[in-house]
């Protein structure tokens, strides 16, 4: 398949580290590798978040990466990027003019909001990974953002217009259906993260548990 992967708030080739939220960039990096391993042709589009990075990278015969010059060429708080939606969509449409894809794959509300405008002209189907939910964030009492209302509007559109919504657990699916009751249940699938039990373990009870958890891997 020809796959277009949109990850507009996170560059999948950035390392995890201080100041970064979640881990969607690491998720998309690994997802990209798996697509290529299975022989799919992959085009990755992200936003340029550093003037030192190349705008275009050929990563082999089946994979290429484009960085859109939209907004400040610096790391940006993902909550504040809602006002870039139209500019990102215009830049992406110009970049992909004349190209078609079997699937546009997105995550987070901003990439999803741009992705829904590509179907059916540029992509035949839209697959959206949830990874985070704005209403869950509000329910948990996290710090509010002035962009929360805009995010909510676009999330509801993405959840209703995407062909497939992918949750990573039954808990996430339950939260989606409870907090967004107008979502079509038949569009939701659960695909858990792949976990290597030789590397990862349950989150420790406290930071003091780090030594016990680490020494358990010595054998």
Short mmCIF file of C-alpha atoms in Angstrom, two decimals:
data_model
loop_
_atom_site.label_atom_id
_atom_site.label_comp_id
_atom_site.label_asym_id
_atom_site.label_seq_id
_atom_site.Cartn_x
_atom_site.Cartn_y
_atom_site.Cartn_z
CA UNK A 1 0.00 0.00 0.00
CA UNK A 2 0.94 3.65 -0.38
CA UNK A 3 0.64 5.17 3.10
CA UNK A 4 0.74 8.82 4.12
CA UNK A 5 1.65 9.24 7.79
CA UNK A 6 0.87 12.64 9.33
CA UNK A 7 2.52 13.45 12.65
CA UNK A 8 2.36 17.25 12.65
CA UNK A 9 2.94 17.92 16.34
CA UNK A 10 5.87 15.52 16.78
CA UNK A 11 8.86 14.75 14.60
CA UNK A 12 9.24 10.94 14.71
CA UNK A 13 13.02 11.30 14.44
CA UNK A 14 13.31 13.41 17.59
CA UNK A 15 14.57 11.49 20.64
CA UNK A 16 12.46 11.35 23.79
CA UNK A 17 13.71 13.59 26.54
CA UNK A 18 13.05 16.50 28.88
CA UNK A 19 10.33 18.89 27.85
CA UNK A 20 8.51 16.45 25.58
CA UNK A 21 5.04 15.15 26.38
CA UNK A 22 3.80 11.60 25.88
CA UNK A 23 5.75 9.60 23.34
CA UNK A 24 3.80 9.78 20.09
CA UNK A 25 6.99 10.61 18.17
CA UNK A 26 8.55 7.34 19.36
CA UNK A 27 5.33 5.48 18.57
CA UNK A 28 5.25 6.80 15.02
CA UNK A 29 8.95 6.09 14.50
CA UNK A 30 8.41 2.43 15.31
CA UNK A 31 5.14 2.26 13.37
CA UNK A 32 6.97 3.65 10.33
CA UNK A 33 9.65 0.97 10.59
CA UNK A 34 7.02 -1.75 10.73
CA UNK A 35 5.24 -0.41 7.63
CA UNK A 36 8.49 -0.40 5.67
CA UNK A 37 9.45 -3.88 6.91
CA UNK A 38 6.19 -5.16 5.46
CA UNK A 39 6.92 -3.63 2.08
CA UNK A 40 4.55 -0.64 2.17
CA UNK A 41 5.58 2.62 0.50
CA UNK A 42 5.61 5.32 3.18
CA UNK A 43 5.53 9.11 3.06
CA UNK A 44 5.94 10.82 6.45
CA UNK A 45 4.99 14.48 6.90
CA UNK A 46 5.78 16.44 10.04
CA UNK A 47 6.39 20.10 10.91
CA UNK A 48 9.83 21.68 10.82
CA UNK A 49 10.69 22.32 14.47
CA UNK A 50 14.37 23.20 14.00
CA UNK A 51 16.11 25.29 11.36
CA UNK A 52 19.01 22.79 11.48
CA UNK A 53 16.92 19.93 10.10
CA UNK A 54 16.58 19.05 6.40
CA UNK A 55 13.22 19.77 4.77
CA UNK A 56 13.31 16.51 2.79
CA UNK A 57 14.95 13.20 3.68
CA UNK A 58 15.02 10.05 1.56
CA UNK A 59 15.17 7.17 4.04
CA UNK A 60 15.44 4.36 1.53
CA UNK A 61 13.50 3.15 -1.51
CA UNK A 62 10.23 2.83 0.45
CA UNK A 63 10.32 5.82 2.80
CA UNK A 64 10.68 9.60 2.62
CA UNK A 65 10.19 12.37 5.17
CA UNK A 66 8.95 15.93 4.57
CA UNK A 67 9.06 18.72 7.12
CA UNK A 68 6.60 21.57 6.50
CA UNK A 69 7.90 25.10 7.05
CA UNK A 70 4.84 26.26 8.98
CA UNK A 71 5.00 28.27 12.19
CA UNK A 72 8.15 28.96 14.14
CA UNK A 73 11.04 26.54 13.36
CA UNK A 74 11.23 25.65 17.05
CA UNK A 75 9.62 23.14 19.38
CA UNK A 76 6.07 24.34 20.12
CA UNK A 77 3.57 23.50 22.83
CA UNK A 78 1.12 21.19 21.05
CA UNK A 79 -1.83 22.95 22.67
CA UNK A 80 -0.92 26.20 20.90
CA UNK A 81 -0.71 24.74 17.40
CA UNK A 82 -4.42 24.84 16.62
CA UNK A 83 -4.09 28.15 14.82
CA UNK A 84 -1.70 26.48 12.34
CA UNK A 85 -4.32 24.03 11.08
CA UNK A 86 -5.29 25.88 7.87
CA UNK A 87 -1.69 26.78 7.04
CA UNK A 88 -0.57 23.19 7.55
CA UNK A 89 -3.41 21.92 5.37
CA UNK A 90 -2.52 24.35 2.55
CA UNK A 91 1.18 23.46 2.73
CA UNK A 92 0.41 19.75 2.71
CA UNK A 93 -1.98 20.02 -0.23
CA UNK A 94 0.66 21.88 -2.23
CA UNK A 95 3.33 19.36 -1.32
CA UNK A 96 1.22 16.36 -2.34
CA UNK A 97 -0.35 17.83 -5.47
CA UNK A 98 -0.91 15.06 -8.01
CA UNK A 99 -0.12 12.23 -5.56
CA UNK A 100 -2.57 9.66 -4.20
CA UNK A 101 -2.41 7.25 -1.26
CA UNK A 102 -4.35 4.20 -0.13
CA UNK A 103 -4.40 5.40 3.49
CA UNK A 104 -3.73 8.58 5.42
CA UNK A 105 -2.71 7.64 8.96
CA UNK A 106 -2.97 10.29 11.67
CA UNK A 107 -2.77 10.78 15.41
CA UNK A 108 -3.70 13.63 17.74
CA UNK A 109 -6.45 16.05 16.87
CA UNK A 110 -4.33 18.43 14.77
CA UNK A 111 -3.03 15.77 12.37
CA UNK A 112 -6.51 14.28 12.23
CA UNK A 113 -8.05 17.67 11.45
CA UNK A 114 -5.67 18.09 8.52
CA UNK A 115 -6.07 14.47 7.43
CA UNK A 116 -9.85 14.51 7.05
CA UNK A 117 -9.51 17.15 4.33
CA UNK A 118 -7.42 14.76 2.21
CA UNK A 119 -10.16 12.15 1.74
CA UNK A 120 -11.15 11.20 -0.93
CA UNK A 121 -9.06 13.44 -3.23
CA UNK A 122 -5.55 12.48 -2.03
CA UNK A 123 -6.23 9.42 0.15
CA UNK A 124 -8.89 6.74 -0.13
CA UNK A 125 -9.19 5.96 3.58
CA UNK A 126 -8.43 7.69 6.87
CA UNK A 127 -7.12 5.75 9.89
CA UNK A 128 -6.75 7.70 13.12
CA UNK A 129 -4.88 6.60 16.26
CA UNK A 130 -6.35 8.24 19.37
CA UNK A 131 -3.30 8.26 21.70
CA UNK A 132 -4.93 11.11 23.65
CA UNK A 133 -8.42 12.52 24.22
CA UNK A 134 -9.10 16.17 24.98
CA UNK A 135 -12.14 15.41 27.14
CA UNK A 136 -10.17 12.87 29.18
CA UNK A 137 -7.57 15.53 29.83
CA UNK A 138 -10.23 17.92 31.08
CA UNK A 139 -11.91 15.20 33.15
CA UNK A 140 -8.60 14.50 34.89
CA UNK A 141 -8.32 18.15 35.85
CA UNK A 142 -5.20 18.93 33.82
CA UNK A 143 -4.34 22.57 33.17
CA UNK A 144 -6.81 24.15 30.74
CA UNK A 145 -5.77 25.72 27.45
CA UNK A 146 -7.45 28.46 25.46
CA UNK A 147 -7.42 26.03 22.53
CA UNK A 148 -9.47 23.34 24.29
CA UNK A 149 -12.74 24.35 22.60
CA UNK A 150 -11.16 24.31 19.13
CA UNK A 151 -9.62 20.93 19.84
CA UNK A 152 -12.98 19.55 20.93
CA UNK A 153 -14.68 20.67 17.70
CA UNK A 154 -12.02 19.04 15.54
CA UNK A 155 -11.83 15.87 17.62
CA UNK A 156 -15.56 15.30 17.21
CA UNK A 157 -15.23 15.80 13.45
CA UNK A 158 -12.27 13.43 13.19
CA UNK A 159 -13.95 10.77 15.32
CA UNK A 160 -17.05 10.86 13.12
CA UNK A 161 -15.42 11.18 9.69
CA UNK A 162 -12.39 8.86 9.93
CA UNK A 163 -12.96 5.41 8.47
CA UNK A 164 -11.23 3.68 11.38
CA UNK A 165 -10.37 4.79 14.92
CA UNK A 166 -7.66 2.80 16.69
CA UNK A 167 -7.54 2.54 20.48
CA UNK A 168 -4.67 0.87 22.31
CA UNK A 169 -6.80 -0.65 25.09
CA UNK A 170 -10.36 -1.42 26.08
CA UNK A 171 -10.13 1.37 28.69
CA UNK A 172 -9.37 3.90 25.96
CA UNK A 173 -12.25 2.59 23.84
CA UNK A 174 -14.60 2.84 26.85
CA UNK A 175 -13.47 6.44 27.49
CA UNK A 176 -13.99 7.33 23.84
CA UNK A 177 -17.53 5.96 23.75
CA UNK A 178 -18.44 7.47 27.12
CA UNK A 179 -17.06 10.96 26.51
CA UNK A 180 -17.91 11.17 22.78
CA UNK A 181 -21.28 9.38 22.58
CA UNK A 182 -21.87 10.28 18.92
CA UNK A 183 -18.90 8.17 17.75
CA UNK A 184 -19.85 5.23 15.50
CA UNK A 185 -18.95 2.05 17.50
CA UNK A 186 -18.35 0.08 14.30
CA UNK A 187 -15.48 2.40 13.36
CA UNK A 188 -13.48 1.61 16.52
CA UNK A 189 -10.80 -1.10 16.72
CA UNK A 190 -8.43 -2.04 19.56
CA UNK A 191 -4.77 -2.70 18.70
CA UNK A 192 -2.59 -2.86 21.83
CA UNK A 193 0.97 -1.59 21.86
CA UNK A 194 3.57 -4.26 21.21
CA UNK A 195 5.49 -4.79 24.48
CA UNK A 196 8.78 -6.66 24.82
CA UNK A 197 8.57 -8.12 28.33
CA UNK A 198 12.36 -8.56 28.33
CA UNK A 199 12.77 -4.78 28.21
CA UNK A 200 9.64 -3.26 29.75
CA UNK A 201 7.95 -4.04 33.06
CA UNK A 202 5.12 -2.62 35.10
CA UNK A 203 5.56 0.96 36.26
CA UNK A 204 7.28 0.87 39.69
CA UNK A 205 5.46 2.03 42.78
CA UNK A 206 8.02 4.77 43.40
CA UNK A 207 11.29 6.13 42.09
CA UNK A 208 13.07 4.12 44.80
CA UNK A 209 11.93 0.96 43.02
CA UNK A 210 14.21 1.71 40.06
CA UNK A 211 17.17 -0.27 41.46
CA UNK A 212 15.08 -3.37 42.19
CA UNK A 213 13.51 -3.21 38.75
CA UNK A 214 16.88 -2.75 37.04
CA UNK A 215 18.75 -5.44 38.96
CA UNK A 216 15.98 -7.86 38.08
CA UNK A 217 17.23 -7.70 34.49
CA UNK A 218 20.88 -8.60 35.33
CA UNK A 219 20.49 -12.33 34.54
#
